[in-house]
Coordinates of C-alpha atoms in Angstrom, one line a residue:
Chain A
X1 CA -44.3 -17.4 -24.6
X2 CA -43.2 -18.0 -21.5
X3 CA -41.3 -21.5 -23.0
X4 CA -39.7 -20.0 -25.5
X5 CA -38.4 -17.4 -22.6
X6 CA -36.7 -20.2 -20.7
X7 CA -35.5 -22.0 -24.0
X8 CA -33.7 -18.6 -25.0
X9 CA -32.0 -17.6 -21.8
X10 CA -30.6 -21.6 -21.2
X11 CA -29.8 -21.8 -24.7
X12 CA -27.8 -18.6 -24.4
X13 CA -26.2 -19.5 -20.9
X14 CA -25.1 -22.7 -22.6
X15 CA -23.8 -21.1 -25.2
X16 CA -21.6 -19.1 -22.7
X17 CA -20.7 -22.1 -21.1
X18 CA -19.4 -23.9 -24.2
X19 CA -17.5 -20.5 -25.2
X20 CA -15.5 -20.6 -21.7
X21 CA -14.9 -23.8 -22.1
X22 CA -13.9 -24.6 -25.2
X23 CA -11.6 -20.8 -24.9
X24 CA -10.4 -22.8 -21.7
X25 CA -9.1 -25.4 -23.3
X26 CA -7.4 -24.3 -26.8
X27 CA -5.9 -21.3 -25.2
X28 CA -2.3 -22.2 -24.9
X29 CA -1.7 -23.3 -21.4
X30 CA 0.2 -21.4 -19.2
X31 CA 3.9 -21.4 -19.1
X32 CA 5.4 -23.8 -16.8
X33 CA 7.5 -21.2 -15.0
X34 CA 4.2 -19.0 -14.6
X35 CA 2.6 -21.8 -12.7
X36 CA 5.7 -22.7 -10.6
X37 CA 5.5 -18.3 -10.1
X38 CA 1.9 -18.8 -9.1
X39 CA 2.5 -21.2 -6.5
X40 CA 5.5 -19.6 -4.8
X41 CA 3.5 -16.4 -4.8
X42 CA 0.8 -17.9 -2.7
X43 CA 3.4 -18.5 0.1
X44 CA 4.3 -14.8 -0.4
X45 CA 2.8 -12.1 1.9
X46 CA 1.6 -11.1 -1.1
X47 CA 1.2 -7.2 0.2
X48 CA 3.5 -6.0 -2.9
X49 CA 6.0 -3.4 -0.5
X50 CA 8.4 -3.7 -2.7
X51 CA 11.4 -4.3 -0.7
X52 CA 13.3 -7.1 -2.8
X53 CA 13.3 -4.5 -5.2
X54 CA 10.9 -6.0 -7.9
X55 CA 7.8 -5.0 -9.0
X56 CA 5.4 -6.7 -6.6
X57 CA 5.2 -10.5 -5.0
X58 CA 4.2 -11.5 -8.2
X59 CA 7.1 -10.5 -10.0
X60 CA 9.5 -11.6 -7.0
X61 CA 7.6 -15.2 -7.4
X62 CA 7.9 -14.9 -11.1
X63 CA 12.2 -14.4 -11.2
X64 CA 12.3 -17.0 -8.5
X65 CA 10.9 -19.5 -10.6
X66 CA 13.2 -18.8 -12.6
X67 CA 16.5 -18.6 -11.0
X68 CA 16.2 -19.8 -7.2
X69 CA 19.3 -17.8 -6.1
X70 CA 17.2 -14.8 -6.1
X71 CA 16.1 -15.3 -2.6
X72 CA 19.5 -15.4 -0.9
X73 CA 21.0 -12.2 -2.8
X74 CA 17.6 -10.4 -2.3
X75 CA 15.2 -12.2 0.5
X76 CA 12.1 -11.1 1.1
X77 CA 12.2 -9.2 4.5
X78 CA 8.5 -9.4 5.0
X79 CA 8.0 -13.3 5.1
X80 CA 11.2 -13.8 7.9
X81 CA 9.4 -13.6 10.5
X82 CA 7.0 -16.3 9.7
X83 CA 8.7 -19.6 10.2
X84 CA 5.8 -21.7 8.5
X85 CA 5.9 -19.8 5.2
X86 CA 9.5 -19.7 5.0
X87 CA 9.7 -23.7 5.1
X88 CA 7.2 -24.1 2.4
X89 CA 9.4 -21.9 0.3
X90 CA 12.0 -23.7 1.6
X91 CA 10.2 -27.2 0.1
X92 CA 9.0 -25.6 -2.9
X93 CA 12.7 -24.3 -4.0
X94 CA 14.1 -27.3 -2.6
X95 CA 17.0 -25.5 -0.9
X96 CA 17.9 -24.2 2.9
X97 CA 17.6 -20.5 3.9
X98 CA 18.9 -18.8 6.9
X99 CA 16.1 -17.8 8.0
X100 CA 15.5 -15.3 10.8
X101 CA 19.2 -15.0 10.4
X102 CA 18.5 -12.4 7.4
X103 CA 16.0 -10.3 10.2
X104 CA 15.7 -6.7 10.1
X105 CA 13.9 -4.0 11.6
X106 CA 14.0 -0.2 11.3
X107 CA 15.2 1.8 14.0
X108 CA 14.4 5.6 14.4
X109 CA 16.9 7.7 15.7
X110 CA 15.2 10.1 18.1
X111 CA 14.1 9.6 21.2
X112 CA 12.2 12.7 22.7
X113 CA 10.3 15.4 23.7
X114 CA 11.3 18.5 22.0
X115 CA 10.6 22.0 22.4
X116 CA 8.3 23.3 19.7
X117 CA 10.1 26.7 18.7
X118 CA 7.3 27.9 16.7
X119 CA 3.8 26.2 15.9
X120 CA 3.7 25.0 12.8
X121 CA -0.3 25.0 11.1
X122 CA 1.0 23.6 7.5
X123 CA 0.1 20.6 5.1
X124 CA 0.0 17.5 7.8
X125 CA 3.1 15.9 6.5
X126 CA 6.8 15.6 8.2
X127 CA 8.5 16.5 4.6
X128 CA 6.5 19.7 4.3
X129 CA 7.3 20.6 8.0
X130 CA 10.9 20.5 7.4
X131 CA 10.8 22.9 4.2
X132 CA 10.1 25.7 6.7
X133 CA 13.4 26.8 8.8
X134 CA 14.5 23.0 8.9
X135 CA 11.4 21.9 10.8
X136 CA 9.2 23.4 14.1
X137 CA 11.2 21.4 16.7
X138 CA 13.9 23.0 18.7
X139 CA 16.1 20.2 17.9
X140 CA 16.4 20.4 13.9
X141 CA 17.6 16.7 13.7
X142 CA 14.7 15.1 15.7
X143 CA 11.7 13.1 14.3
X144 CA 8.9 15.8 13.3
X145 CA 6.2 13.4 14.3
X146 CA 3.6 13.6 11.5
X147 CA 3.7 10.5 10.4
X148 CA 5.5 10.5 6.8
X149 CA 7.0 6.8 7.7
X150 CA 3.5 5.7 9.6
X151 CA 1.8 6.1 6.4
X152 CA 4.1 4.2 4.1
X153 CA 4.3 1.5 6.7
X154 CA 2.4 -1.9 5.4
X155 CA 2.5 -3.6 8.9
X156 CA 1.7 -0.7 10.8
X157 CA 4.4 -1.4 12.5
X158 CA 4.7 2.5 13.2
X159 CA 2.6 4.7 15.6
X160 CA 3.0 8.2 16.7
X161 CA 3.7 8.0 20.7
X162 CA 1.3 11.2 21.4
X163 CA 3.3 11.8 24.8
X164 CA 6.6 12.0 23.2
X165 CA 5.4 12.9 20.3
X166 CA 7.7 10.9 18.0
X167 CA 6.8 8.3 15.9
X168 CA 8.2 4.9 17.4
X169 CA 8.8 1.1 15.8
X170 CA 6.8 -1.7 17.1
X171 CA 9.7 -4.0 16.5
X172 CA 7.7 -7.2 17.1
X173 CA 5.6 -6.1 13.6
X174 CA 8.4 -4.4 11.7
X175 CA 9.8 -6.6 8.6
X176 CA 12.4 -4.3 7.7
X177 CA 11.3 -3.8 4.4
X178 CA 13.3 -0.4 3.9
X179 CA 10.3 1.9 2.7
X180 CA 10.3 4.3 5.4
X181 CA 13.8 5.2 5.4
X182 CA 13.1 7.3 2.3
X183 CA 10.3 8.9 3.8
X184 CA 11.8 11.2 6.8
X185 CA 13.2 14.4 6.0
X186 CA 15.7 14.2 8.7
X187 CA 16.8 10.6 7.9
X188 CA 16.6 9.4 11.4
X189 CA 15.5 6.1 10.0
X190 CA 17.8 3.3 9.3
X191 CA 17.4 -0.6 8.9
X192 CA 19.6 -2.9 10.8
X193 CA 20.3 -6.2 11.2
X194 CA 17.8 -7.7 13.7
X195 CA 20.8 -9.1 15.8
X196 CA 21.8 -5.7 16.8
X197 CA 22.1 -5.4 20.5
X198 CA 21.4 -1.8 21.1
X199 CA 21.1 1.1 19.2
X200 CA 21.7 4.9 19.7
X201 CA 18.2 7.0 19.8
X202 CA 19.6 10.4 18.7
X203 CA 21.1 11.6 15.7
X204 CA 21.9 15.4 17.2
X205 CA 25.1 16.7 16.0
X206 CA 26.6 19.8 17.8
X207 CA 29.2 20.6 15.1
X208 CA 26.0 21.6 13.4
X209 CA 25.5 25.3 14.9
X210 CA 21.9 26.8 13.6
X211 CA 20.7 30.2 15.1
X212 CA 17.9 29.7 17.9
X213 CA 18.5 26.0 18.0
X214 CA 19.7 23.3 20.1
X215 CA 19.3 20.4 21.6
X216 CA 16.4 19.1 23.0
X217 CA 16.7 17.7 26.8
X218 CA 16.2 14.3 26.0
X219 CA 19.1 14.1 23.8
X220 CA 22.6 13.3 24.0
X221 CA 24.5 15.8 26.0
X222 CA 27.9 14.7 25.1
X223 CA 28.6 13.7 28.7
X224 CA 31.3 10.3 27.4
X225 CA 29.7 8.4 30.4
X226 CA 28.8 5.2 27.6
X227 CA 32.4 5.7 25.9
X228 CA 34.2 5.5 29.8
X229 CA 31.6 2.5 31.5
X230 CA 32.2 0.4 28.2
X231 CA 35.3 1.4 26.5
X232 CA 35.2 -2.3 24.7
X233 CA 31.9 -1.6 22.9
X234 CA 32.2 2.2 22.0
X235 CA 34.1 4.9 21.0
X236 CA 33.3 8.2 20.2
X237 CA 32.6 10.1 16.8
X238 CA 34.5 13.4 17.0
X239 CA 32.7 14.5 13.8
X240 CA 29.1 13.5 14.7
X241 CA 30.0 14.3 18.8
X242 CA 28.0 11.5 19.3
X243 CA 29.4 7.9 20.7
X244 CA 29.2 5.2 18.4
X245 CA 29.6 1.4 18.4
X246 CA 32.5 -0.4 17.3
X247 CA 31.1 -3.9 17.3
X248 CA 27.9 -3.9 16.3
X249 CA 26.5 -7.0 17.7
X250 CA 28.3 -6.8 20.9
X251 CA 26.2 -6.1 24.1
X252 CA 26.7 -3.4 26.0
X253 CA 24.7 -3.6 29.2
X254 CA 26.3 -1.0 31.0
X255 CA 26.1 1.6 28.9
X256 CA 22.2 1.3 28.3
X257 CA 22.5 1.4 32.3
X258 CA 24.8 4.1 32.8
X259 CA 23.1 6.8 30.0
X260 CA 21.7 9.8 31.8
X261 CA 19.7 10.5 28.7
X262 CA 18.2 6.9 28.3
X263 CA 19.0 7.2 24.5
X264 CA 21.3 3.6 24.4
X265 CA 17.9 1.9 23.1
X266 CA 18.5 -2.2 24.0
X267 CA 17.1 -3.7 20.4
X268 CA 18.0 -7.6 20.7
X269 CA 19.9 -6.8 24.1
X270 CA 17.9 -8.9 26.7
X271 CA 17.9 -6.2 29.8
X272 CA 15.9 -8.3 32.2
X273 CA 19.3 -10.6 31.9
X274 CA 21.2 -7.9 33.8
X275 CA 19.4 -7.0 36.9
X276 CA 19.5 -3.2 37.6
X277 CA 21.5 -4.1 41.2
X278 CA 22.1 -0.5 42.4
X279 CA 18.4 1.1 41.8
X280 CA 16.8 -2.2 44.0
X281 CA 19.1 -1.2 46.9
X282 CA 17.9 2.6 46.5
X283 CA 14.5 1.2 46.8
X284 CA 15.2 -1.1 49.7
X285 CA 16.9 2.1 51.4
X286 CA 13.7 4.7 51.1
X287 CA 11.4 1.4 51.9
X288 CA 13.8 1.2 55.0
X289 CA 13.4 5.2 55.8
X290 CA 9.8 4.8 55.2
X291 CA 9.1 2.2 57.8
X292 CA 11.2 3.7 60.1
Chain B
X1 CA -22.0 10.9 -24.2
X2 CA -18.6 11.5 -22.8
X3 CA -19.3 14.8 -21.3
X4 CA -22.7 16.1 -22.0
X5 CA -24.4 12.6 -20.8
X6 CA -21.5 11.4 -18.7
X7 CA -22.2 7.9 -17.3
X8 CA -20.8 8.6 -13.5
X9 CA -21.7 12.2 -13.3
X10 CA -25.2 12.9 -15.6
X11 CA -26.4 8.8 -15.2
X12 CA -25.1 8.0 -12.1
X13 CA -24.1 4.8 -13.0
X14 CA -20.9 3.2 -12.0
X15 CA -20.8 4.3 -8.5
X16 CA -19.0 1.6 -6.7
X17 CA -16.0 1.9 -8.9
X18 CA -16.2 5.8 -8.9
X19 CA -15.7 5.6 -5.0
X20 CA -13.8 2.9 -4.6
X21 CA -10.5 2.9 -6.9
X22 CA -10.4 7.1 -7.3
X23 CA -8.0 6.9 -4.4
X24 CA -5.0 6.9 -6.6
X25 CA -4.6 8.2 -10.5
X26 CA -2.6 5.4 -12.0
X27 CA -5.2 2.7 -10.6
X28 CA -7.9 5.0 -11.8
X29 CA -6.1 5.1 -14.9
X30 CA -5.8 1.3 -15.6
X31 CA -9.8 0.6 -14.5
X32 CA -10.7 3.3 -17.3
X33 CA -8.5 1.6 -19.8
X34 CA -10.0 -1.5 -18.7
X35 CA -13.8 -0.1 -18.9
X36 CA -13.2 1.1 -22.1
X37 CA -12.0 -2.0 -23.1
X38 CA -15.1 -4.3 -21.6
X39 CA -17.6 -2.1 -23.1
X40 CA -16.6 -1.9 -26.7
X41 CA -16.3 -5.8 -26.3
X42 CA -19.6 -5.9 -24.2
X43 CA -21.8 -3.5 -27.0
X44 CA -20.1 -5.8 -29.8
X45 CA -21.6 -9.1 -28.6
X46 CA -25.0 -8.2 -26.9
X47 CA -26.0 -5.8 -30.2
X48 CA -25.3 -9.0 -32.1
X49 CA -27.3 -11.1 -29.8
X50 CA -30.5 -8.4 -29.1
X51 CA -30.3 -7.8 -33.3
X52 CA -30.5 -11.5 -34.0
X53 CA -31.6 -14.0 -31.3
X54 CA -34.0 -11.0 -29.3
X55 CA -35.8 -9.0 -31.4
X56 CA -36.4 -12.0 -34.0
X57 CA -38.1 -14.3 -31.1
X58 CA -39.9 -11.1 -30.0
X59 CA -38.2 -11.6 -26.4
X60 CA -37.2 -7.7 -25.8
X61 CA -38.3 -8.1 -21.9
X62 CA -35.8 -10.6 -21.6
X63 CA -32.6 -7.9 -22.4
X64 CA -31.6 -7.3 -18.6
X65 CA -31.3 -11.2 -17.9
X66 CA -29.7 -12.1 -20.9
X67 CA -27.1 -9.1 -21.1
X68 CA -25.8 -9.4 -17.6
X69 CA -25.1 -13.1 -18.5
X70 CA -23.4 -12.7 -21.8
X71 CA -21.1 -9.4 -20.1
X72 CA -20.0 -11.8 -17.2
X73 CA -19.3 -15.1 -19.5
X74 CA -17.5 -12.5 -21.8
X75 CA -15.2 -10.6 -19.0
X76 CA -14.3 -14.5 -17.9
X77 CA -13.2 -15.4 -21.4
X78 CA -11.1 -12.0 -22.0
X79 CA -9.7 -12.3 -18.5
X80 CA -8.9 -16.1 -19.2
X81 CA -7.1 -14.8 -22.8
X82 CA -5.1 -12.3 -21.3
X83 CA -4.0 -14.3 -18.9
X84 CA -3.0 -16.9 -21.3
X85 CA -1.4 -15.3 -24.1
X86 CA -0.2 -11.4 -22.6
X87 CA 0.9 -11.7 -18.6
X88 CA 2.0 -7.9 -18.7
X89 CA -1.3 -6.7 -19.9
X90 CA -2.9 -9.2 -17.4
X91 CA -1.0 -7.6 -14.6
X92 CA -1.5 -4.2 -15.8
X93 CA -5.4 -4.6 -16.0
X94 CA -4.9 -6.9 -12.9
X95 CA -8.5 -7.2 -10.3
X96 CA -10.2 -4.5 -12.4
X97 CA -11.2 -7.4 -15.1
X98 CA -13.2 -9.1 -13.0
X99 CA -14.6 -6.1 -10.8
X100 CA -16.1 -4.9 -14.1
X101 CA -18.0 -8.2 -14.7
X102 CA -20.9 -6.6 -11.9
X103 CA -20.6 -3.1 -13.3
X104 CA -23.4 -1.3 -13.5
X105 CA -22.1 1.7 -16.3
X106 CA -21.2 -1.6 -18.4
X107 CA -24.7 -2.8 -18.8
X108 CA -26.1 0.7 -18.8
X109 CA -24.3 1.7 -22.1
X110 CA -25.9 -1.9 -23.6
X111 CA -29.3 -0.7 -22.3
X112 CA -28.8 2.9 -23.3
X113 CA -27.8 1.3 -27.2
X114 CA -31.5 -0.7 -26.7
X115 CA -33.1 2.1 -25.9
X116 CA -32.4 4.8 -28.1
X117 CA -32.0 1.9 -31.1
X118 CA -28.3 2.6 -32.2
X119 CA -27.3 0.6 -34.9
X120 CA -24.1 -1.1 -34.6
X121 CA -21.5 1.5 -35.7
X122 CA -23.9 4.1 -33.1
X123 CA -23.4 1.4 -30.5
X124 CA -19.6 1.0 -30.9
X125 CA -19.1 5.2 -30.5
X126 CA -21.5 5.8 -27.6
X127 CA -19.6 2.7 -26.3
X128 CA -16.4 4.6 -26.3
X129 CA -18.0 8.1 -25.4
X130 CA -18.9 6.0 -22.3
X131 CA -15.8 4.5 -20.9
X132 CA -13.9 7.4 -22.4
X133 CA -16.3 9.5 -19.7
X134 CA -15.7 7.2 -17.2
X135 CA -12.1 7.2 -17.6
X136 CA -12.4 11.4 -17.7
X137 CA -14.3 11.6 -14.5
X138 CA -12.2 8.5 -12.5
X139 CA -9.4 9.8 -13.2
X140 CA -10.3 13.9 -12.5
X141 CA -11.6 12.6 -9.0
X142 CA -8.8 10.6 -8.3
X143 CA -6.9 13.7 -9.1
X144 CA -8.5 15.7 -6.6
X145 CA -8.6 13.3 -3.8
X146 CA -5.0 12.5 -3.9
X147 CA -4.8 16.9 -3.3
X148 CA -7.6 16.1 -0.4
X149 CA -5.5 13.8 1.6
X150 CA -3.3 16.2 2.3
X151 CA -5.4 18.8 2.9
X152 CA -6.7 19.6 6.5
X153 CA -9.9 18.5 6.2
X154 CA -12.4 19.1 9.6
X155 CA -12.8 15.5 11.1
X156 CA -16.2 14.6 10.0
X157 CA -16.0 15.2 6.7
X158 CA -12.4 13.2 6.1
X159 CA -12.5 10.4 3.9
X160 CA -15.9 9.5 1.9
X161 CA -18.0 12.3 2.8
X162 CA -15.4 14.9 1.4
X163 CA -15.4 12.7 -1.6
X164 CA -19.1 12.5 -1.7
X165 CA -19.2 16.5 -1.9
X166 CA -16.5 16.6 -4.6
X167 CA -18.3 14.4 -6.7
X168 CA -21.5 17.1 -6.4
X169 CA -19.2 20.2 -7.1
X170 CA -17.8 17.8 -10.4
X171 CA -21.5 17.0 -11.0
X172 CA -22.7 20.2 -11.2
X173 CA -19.4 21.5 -13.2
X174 CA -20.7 18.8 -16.1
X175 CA -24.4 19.8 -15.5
X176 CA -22.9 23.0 -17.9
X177 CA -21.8 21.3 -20.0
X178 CA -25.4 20.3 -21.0
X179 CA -26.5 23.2 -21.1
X180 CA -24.2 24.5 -23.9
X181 CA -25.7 22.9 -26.6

């Protein structure tokens, strides 16, 4: 009985083994571009965000396999920041990409604390918050806070800063992949080139007037300050009332300095470069009135 | 056996994948289309086996070893064929082929055909009652917890134990239905 037991079972488990095998070999073998696709898609990140606009990693691999070309007319944001990865792709394509060149990062405009007009006890999401009376923040153009972008993020490159209550960009982790633009109801997301020296964090508009609302008091306050320190870099947008850069990639030092509001946000702008001269000697002088 | 004996929800079989992929309806979608799919295949080949190599060496005791052999040599070949010869449906299906090899609902509904000594035809319905169930019930729950995450749920029940409590409240909803007939 108990022979015939073990005969059975490793006759049958043979059996199996024969079937995969021999299914394994007759089955027409894969295409070669589907192997060429399987490869490249191992050097993907492989986390399917969708930014090159295709399906998945697979399916970027897949039309990369195919035509090459694909990867300078749509890269794929999420692997620029890995150098290693990018020069196996660059071996396995057998052509030269620009690498961190093609950078970007998201940048949210808003950059405050602001006034909670009413409290707001809905569904936990930033696009039902804004359905009701364009959002529970005094300021109806500033982030919401709950999180609609942190949740679509697949780096978790965004937090909510619980003091400011916004949701802020670790820009070290962002791959620019474009996903949570379409998420906040206010649109204060936007992707930008990575080389961008500095940014503006606050999207208020006063040609907007909306009853019971204004601006909140860490936004811009129209004061021109940036547009007179650095007329070179900006200008200002009479229809937004908001200053705005003419050359994009051209560092502005002094107006980052100069804004009362700290909403000039230094992105690839080094500020440790520029020393802030005037606030050491402030600190000499009370040091100074403190000894004495 | 779709609803009155419903694997997940009367059986309690098929847990893992009850939990794990009713997070979002179109992947609970594609694992039911894939269960289905397994188990016809699955109840096909182990009747034929039990009927002819089994039950004519007298080896009943043996089904549990033998079955869970044959359903994971079979989900390797039919992953290896789609693979080969469809790459849409292979992406379509995607991990669920192989997640099925170790599921338990797909050796339960071979068991179950054992048991109550279904003939073939038998076999091949309660076959698709089964994974027609299972695709009911994923994709119901999947349904409701999509609704849940946005719901403000108190903080110790967020996540698996409000899914745990559904699943009673769906339980007990199909509990009626057993009691109809």
């Amino acid at each position: 009985m108990n022979i015939v037991s073990i005969i059975i079972l490793s006759i049958v488990g043979l059996g199996c083994a024969i079937a995969i095998y021999f299914t394994n070999k007759y089955l027409p073998s894969e295409a070669e571009h589907l192997k060429k696709a399987e490869e490249i898609s191992q050097i993907l990140p492989n986390m399917n965000c969708g930014a090159c606009g295709k399906a998945g990693c697979f399916a970027y691999a897949q039309s990369l396999a195919q035509d090459p070309n694909v990867i300078v007319e749509t890269p794929c944001m999420a692997m620029m920041k890995n150098e290693e990865a990018i020069k196996e792709l660059e071996n396995k394509l057998g052509m030269k990409l620009a690498g961190s060149d093609m950078n970007k990062v998201s940048i949210i405009r808003c950059n405050g604390k602001s006034d909670v007009v009413f409290d707001y006890h809905g569904i936990n999401t930033c696009k039902a918050a804004a359905q009701l009376a364009g959002g529970y923040k005094k300021c109806p153009f500033g982030c919401l806070g709950l999180g609609d972008c942190m949740v679509k993020c697949p780096e978790n490159a965004i937090s909510i800063d619980e003091e400011k209550n916004i949701a802020v960009v670790d820009h070290s982790k962002c791959i620019g992949c474009d996903l949570c633009t379409k998420e906040c109801p206010n649109n204060l997301i936007e992707v930008v080139s990575g080389k961008l020296a500095q940014y503006l964090g606050c999207s208020y508009t006063s040609k907007k007037n909306i009853v019971n609302r204004d601006r909140c008091k860490q936004g811009c306050i129209h004061c021109h300050i940036c547009e007179k320190t650095d007329p070179d870099a900006l200008d200002w947008d009479s229809k937004k009332d908001l200053p705005r850069f003419v050359e994009k990639n051209k560092e502005s030092p002094n107006s980052v300095k100069k804004c009362p509001k700290k909403i000039i946000v230094p992105l690839a702008l080094d500020m440790s470069k520029y020393p802030d001269e005037p606030k050491e000697k402030n600190e000499k002088k009370t040091e100074e009135k403190q000894t004495k | 056996m779709a609803l009155i004996n419903n694997f997940i929800l009367s059986k309690f079989l098929g847990l893992c994948p009850f939990f794990g992929v009713s997070k979002k309806l179109s992947n609970a979608v594609s694992m039911g289309m894939a269960v289905i799919f397994v188990m016809l295949a699955a109840t096909l080949i182990s009747w034929v086996i039990y009927k002819y190599v089994l039950e004519s060496f007298g080896m009943e005791f043996m089904q549990i070893v033998i079955f869970i052999l044959v359903i994971a040599s079979l989900v390797q070949i039919i992953e290896m064929t789609i693979r080969r010869t469809n790459i849409t449906l292979y992406n379509a299906l995607g991990i669920y082929l192989p997640l099925i090899t170790t599921n338990c609902a797909v050796l339960g509904v071979v068991l179950i055909n054992v048991q109550y000594e279904f003939d073939i035809v038998q076999s091949l319905v309660a076959a698709i009652g089964a994974g027609v169930g299972f695709t009911l019930v994923l994709s119901m729950m999947s349904g409701i917890r999509e609704r849940l995450d946005l719901a403000d749920t108190p903080a110790c029940f967020r996540g698996m134990p409000i899914a745990m409590i559904t699943a009673m409240i769906l339980s007990l909803a199909f509990l009626a239905f057993g009691g109809m007939i």
